[in-house]
XYZ file of C-alpha atoms in Angstrom:
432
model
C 16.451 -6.110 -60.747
C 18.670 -4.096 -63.491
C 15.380 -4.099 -65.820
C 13.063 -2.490 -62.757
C 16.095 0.370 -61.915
C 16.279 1.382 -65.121
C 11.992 2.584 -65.522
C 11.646 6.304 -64.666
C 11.017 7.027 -61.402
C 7.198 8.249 -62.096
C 7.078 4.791 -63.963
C 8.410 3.077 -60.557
C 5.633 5.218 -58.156
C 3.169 3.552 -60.150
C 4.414 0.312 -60.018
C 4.588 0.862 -56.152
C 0.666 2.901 -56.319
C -0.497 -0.819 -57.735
C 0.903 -3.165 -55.249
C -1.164 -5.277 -53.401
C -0.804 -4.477 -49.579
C 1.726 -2.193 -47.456
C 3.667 -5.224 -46.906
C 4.533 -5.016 -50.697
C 5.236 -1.543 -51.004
C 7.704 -1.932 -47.637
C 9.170 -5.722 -49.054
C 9.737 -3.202 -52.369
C 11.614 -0.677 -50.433
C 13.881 -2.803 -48.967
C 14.834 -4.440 -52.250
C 17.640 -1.544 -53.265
C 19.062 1.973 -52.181
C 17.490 3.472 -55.025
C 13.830 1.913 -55.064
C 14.395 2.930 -50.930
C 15.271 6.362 -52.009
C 12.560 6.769 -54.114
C 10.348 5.769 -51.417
C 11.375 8.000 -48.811
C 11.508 10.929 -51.109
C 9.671 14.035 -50.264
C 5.859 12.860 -50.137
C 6.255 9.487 -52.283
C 5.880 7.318 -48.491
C 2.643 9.067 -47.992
C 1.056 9.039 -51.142
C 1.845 5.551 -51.958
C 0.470 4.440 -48.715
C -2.810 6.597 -49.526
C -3.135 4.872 -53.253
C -2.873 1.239 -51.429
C -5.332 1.472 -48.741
C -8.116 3.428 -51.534
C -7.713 0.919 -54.183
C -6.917 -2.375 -52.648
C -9.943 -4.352 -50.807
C -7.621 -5.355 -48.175
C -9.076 -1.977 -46.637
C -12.131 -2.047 -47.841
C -13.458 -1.333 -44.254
C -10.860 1.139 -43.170
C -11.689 4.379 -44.421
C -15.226 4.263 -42.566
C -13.621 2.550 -39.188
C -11.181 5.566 -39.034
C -14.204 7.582 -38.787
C -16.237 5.516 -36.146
C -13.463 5.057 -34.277
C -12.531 9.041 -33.961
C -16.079 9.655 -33.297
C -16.237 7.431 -31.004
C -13.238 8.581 -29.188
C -13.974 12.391 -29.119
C -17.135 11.609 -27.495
C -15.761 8.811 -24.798
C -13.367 11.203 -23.596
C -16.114 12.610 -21.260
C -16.032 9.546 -19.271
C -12.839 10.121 -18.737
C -13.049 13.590 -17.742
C -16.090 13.178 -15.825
C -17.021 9.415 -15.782
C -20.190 10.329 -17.454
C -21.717 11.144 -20.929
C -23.841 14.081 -20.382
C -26.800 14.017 -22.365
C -25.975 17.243 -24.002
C -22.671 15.509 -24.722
C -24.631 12.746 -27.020
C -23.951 12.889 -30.775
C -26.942 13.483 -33.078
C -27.766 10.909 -35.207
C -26.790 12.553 -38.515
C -23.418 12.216 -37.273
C -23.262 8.384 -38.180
C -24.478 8.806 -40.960
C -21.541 11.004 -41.608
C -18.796 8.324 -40.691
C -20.982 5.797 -42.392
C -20.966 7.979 -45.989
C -17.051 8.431 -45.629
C -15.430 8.483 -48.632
C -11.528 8.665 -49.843
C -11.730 12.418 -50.005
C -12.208 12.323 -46.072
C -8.944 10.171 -45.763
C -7.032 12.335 -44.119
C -2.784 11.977 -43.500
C -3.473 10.790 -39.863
C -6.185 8.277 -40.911
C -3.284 6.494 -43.405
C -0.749 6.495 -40.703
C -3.477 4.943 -38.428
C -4.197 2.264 -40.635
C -0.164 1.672 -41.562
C -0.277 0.991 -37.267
C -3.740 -1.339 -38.042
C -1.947 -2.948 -40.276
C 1.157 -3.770 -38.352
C -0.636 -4.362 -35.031
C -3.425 -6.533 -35.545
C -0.714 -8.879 -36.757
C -0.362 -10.045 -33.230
C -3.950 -11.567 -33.481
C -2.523 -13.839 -36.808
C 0.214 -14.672 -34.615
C -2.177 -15.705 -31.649
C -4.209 -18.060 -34.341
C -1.313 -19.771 -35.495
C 0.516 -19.894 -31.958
C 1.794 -23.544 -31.673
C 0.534 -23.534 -28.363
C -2.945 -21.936 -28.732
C -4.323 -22.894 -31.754
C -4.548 -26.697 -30.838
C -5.921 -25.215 -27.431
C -8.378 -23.343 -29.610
C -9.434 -25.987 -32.095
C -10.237 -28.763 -28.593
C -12.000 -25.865 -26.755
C -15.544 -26.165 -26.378
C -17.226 -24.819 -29.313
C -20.363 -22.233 -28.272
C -22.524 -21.605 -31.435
C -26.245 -20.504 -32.293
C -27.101 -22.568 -35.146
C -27.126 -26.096 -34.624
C -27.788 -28.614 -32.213
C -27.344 -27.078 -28.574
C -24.922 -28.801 -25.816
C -26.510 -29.730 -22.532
C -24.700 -28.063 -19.625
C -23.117 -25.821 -22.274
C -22.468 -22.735 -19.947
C -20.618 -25.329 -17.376
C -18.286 -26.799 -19.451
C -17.106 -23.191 -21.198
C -16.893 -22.494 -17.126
C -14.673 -25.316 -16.741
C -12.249 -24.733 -19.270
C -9.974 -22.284 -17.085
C -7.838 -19.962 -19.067
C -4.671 -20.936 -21.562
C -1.736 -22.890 -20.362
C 0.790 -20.760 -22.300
C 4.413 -21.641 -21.589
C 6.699 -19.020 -20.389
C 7.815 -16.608 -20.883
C 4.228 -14.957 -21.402
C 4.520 -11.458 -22.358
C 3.315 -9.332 -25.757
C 7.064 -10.724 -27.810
C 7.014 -14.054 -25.936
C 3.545 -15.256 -26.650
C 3.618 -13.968 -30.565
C 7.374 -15.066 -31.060
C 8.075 -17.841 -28.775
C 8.407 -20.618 -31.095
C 8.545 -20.677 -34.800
C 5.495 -22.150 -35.492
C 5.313 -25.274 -38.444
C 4.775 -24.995 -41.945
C 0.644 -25.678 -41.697
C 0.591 -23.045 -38.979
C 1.795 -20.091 -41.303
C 0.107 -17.728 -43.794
C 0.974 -16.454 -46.790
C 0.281 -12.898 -47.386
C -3.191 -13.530 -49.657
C -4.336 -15.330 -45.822
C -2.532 -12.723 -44.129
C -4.981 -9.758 -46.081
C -7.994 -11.559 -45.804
C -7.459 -12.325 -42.208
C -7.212 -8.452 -41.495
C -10.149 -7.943 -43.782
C -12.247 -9.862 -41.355
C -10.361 -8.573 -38.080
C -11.696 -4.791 -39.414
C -14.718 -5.978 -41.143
C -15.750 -6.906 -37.606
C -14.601 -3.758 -35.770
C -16.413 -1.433 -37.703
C -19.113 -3.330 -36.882
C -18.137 -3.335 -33.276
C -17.631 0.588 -33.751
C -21.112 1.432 -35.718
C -22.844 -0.147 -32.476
C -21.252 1.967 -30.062
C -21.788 5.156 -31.963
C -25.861 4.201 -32.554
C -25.469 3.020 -28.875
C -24.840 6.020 -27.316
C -27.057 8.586 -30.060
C -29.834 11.140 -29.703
C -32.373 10.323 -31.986
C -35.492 12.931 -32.557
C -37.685 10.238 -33.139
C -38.138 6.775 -32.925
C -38.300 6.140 -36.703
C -35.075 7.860 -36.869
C -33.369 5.202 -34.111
C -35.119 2.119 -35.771
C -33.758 3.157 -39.048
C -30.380 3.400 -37.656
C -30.023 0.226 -36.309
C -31.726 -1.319 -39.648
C -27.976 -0.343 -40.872
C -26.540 -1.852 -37.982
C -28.061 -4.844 -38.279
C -27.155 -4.820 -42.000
C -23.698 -4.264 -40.949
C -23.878 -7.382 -38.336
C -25.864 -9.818 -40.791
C -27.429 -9.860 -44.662
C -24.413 -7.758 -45.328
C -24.571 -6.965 -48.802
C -20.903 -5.971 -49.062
C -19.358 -9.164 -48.366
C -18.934 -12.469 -50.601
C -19.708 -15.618 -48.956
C -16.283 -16.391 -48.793
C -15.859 -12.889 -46.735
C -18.678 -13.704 -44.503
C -17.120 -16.892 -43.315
C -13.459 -15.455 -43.182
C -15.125 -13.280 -40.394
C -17.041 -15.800 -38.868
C -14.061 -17.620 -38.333
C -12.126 -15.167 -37.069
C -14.830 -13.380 -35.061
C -14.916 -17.361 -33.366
C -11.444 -16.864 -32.281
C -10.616 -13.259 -31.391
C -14.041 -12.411 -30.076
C -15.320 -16.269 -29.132
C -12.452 -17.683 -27.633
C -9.637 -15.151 -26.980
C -12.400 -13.066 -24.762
C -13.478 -16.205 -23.197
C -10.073 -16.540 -22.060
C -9.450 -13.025 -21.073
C -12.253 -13.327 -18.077
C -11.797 -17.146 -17.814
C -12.179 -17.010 -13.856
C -15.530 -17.401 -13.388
C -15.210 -16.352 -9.317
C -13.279 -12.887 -10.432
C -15.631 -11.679 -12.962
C -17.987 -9.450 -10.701
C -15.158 -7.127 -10.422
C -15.754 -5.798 -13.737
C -19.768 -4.715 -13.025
C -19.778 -4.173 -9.240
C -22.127 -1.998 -7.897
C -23.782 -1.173 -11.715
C -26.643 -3.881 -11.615
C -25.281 -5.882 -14.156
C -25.667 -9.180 -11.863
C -28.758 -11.545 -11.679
C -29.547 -12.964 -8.024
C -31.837 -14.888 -9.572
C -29.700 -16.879 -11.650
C -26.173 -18.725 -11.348
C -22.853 -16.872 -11.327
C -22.097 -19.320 -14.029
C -24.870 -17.519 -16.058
C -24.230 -14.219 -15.649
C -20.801 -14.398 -16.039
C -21.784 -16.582 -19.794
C -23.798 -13.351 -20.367
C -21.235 -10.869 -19.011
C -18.956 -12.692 -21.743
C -21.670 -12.155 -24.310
C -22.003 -8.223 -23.399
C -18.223 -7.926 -23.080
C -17.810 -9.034 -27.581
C -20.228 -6.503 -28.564
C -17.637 -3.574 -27.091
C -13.970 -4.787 -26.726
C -12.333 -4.286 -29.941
C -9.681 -6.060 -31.586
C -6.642 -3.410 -29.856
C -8.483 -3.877 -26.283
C -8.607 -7.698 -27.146
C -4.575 -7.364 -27.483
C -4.350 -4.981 -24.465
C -6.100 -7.443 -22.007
C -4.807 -10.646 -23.235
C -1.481 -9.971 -23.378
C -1.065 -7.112 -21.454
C -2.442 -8.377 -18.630
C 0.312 -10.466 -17.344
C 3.173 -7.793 -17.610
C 1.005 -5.012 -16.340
C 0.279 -6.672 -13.083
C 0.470 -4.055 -10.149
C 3.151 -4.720 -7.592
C 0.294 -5.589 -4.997
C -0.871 -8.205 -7.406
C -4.027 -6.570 -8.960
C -4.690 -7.717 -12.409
C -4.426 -5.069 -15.429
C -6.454 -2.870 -15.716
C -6.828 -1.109 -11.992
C -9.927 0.518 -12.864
C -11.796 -2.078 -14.516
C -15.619 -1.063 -14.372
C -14.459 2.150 -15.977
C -12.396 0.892 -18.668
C -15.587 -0.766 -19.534
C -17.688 1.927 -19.341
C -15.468 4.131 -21.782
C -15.773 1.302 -24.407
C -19.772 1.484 -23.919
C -20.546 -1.565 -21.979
C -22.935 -0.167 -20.120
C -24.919 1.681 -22.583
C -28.410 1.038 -23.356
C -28.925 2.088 -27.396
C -29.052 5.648 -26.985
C -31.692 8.334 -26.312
C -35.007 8.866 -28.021
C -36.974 12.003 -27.584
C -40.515 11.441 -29.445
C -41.702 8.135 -29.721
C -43.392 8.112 -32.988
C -44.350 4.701 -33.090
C -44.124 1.574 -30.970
C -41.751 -0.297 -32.959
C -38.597 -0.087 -31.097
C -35.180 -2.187 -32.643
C -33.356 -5.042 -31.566
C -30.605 -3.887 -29.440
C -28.758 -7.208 -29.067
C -26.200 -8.105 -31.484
C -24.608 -11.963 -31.273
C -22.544 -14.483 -33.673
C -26.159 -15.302 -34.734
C -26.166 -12.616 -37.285
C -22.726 -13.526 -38.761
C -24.253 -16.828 -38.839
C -27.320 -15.973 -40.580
C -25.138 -13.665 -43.255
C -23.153 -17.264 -44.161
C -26.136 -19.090 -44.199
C -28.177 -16.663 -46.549
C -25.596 -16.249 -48.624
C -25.552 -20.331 -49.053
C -28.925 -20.394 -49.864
C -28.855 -17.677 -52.594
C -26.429 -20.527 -54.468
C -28.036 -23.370 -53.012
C -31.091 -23.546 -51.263
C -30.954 -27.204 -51.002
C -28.095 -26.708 -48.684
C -30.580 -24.617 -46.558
C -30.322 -27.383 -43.506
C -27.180 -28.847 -44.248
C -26.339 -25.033 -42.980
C -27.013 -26.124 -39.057
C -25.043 -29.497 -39.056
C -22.127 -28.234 -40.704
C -22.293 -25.456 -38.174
C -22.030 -27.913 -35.715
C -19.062 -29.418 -37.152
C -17.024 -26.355 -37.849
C -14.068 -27.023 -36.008
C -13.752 -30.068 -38.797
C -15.045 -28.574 -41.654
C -15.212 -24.499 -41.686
C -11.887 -24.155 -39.663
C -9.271 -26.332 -42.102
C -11.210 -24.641 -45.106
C -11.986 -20.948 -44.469
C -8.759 -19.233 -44.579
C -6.774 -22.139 -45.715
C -8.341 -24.031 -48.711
C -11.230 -21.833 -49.407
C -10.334 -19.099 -52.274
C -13.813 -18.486 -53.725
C -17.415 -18.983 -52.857
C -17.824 -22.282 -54.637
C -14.800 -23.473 -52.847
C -16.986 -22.793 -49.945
C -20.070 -24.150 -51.211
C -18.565 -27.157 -52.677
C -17.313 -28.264 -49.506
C -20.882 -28.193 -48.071
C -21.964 -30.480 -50.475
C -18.951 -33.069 -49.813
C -19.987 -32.625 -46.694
C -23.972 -33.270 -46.849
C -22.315 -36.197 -49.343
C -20.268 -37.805 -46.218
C -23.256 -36.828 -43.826
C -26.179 -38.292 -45.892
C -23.710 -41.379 -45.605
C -23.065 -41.492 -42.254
C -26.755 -42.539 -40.953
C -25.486 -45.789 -39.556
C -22.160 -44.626 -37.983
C -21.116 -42.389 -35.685
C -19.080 -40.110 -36.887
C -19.076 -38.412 -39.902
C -16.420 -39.208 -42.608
C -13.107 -37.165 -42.678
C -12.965 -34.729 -46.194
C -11.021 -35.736 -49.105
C -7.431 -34.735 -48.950
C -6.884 -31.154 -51.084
């Protein structure tokens, strides 16, 4: 510690400029008066924080959420005001494009403070993962996927699972901090960035799909285009490693798969949400439409209305007894559930895009991504799918810290599955 205090201070704000997260630069502060001082002096906090989120990939995604997610919000507002988005209220096209090109020069003082709060607050998602109580729940929950062999009576079973048997006391501190969870249920703080790298890897794909979703496009072209990106965003994302790609599978399977699952996990309840807006089928079972009403519900509820409902919920119960939040069909509709891909005035051509967005595509991001390594591990791809909860779960964002640790445990485990014609099961991995 004497060799650090005694570097010049402009020496020390570069030390802190190079750190690895805002954890680090906070853990740093914290270590002496003086490296606190220097800190909290004048501008240092701000511009420190700036440096961290531009140059480390831990926010590789946050610059361009910040921008979504303002746009998004100025324009929402009118539901609020009028519970409406009048057409002349819909944002031109070009105006993605805007939050899409953002850059570090647009990263304005609020956006870093916004993202210090991201930082800090989607922690409570980690802490759901690794809960004692809920990740075993998790990991024996029934496991919905698109790739794969499909379950019979797969909507009834997710049906029957009921919602989480949490142990009180239930509340935001309770649930997060209840119990100190065991040594294989913690992160370090390389699992820690990566698992916020997926959370917000994720939401600005949540965010770009409201923002095309509710657009006024001049042509068709111009629409199809935009959701080109979208889909680019969703799956055969260029940006991401394979070992990125599955760190948000993963965690889009919990957060969005299962936590949301759990938020409406009253099948009888649901309707609530969509009366009187034609959402419901009376052709088909309430089972089914409330399995697609779960399916609608991912592509809009963000990671902070994930928190909100899930463990808000229980403390923000009304003294008459109605569940959080009063106005549900509303708080909905200002997060775009209702939306039907925005407005096109000349239709140019007949092509029109896909409008329906699904784990599929993160799927089919991992499994390209295989292939361009290994194309003989082209339909191994399915089976391990199928076996996640064995295989991609206890690797992902534990053992897994490059893409051939990723790969090579697909071919362990087409090794153990080409083996395992005449039993069963499929052999356990190797111990790491």
């Amino acid at each position: 510690m004497a060799a650090i205090l005694g570097i010049p201070n402009e020496l020390l704000l570069f030390i802190y400029e190079d750190l690895g997260d805002l954890d680090d630069a906070l853990h740093l502060a914290r270590c002496c008066r003086q490296l606190y001082s220097l800190f909290e002096s004048g501008t240092n906090r701000i511009r420190i924080m700036r440096s961290i989120i531009v140059n480390s990939a831990v926010h590789k995604y946050d610059i361009r959420l910040c921008h979504f997610i303002d746009t998004n919000q100025s324009y929402s507002v009118n539901y609020e005001l009028s519970g409406d988005l009048p057409r002349n209220c819909w944002p031109d096209s070009s105006v993605f494009t805007k939050c899409w090109e953002a850059s570090e020069d647009d990263l304005t003082d609020d956006h870093i403070w916004s993202i210090v709060c991201r930082w800090q607050a989607l922690r409570l998602l980690q802490d759901l993962y690794l809960h004692p109580f809920i990740r075993p729940a998790y990991l024996q929950s029934v496991f919905p996927f698109e790739q794969g062999s499909n379950f019979t009576g797969l909507v009834d079973r997710l049906a029957r699972e009921g919602p989480i048997s949490i142990p009180e006391p239930r509340s935001c501190s309770g649930v997060a901090a209840q119990a100190t969870p065991p040594e294989s249920f913690r992160f370090d703080s390389r699992q820690t960035q990566r698992f916020y790298q997926a959370l917000t890897a994720h939401w600005l794909a949540i965010e770009s799909l409201r923002l095309a979703g509710m657009s006024d496009y001049k042509t068709q072209a111009l629409q199809n285009k935009r959701y080109d990106l979208v889909h680019s965003i969703w799956g055969k994302n260029s940006e991401r490693t394979l070992r990125e790609s599955c760190d948000v599978l993963e965690v889009y399977g919990f957060v969005q798969g299962y936590l949301v699952r759990k938020i409406f996990a009253d099948v009888d309840t649901f309707p609530q949400w969509v009366l009187g807006e034609g959402f419901m089928d009376p052709q088909e079972r309430l089972k089914d439409n409330w399995d697609f009403f779960i399916k609608t519900a991912r592509l809009c509820l963000r990671p902070s209305d994930i928190i909100e409902l899930f463990l808000g919920a229980t403390w923000r119960t009304s003294a008459n007894g109605a569940s959080y939040p009063p106005n549900k069909i509303e708080y909905l509709r200002y997060r775009g559930f209702f939306e039907l891909g925005g407005v096109v005035e000349i239709r140019d051509t007949w092509q029109t895009p896909d409008l329906w967005f699904s784990v599929g595509h993160l799927e089919t991001d991992v499994e390209l991504k295989i292939m361009e390594v290994d194309k003989s591990l082209a339909n191994v791809w399915p089976d391990y799918r199928d076996e996640w909860v064995s295989e991609g779960t206890p690797t992902v964002l534990w053992q897994a810290k490059s893409d051939e640790d990723i790969v090579d445990r697909i071919r362990d485990f087409r090794g153990r599955w080409s083996h395992s014609t005449t039993s069963s099961e499929i052999p356990p991995p190797a111990s790491t």
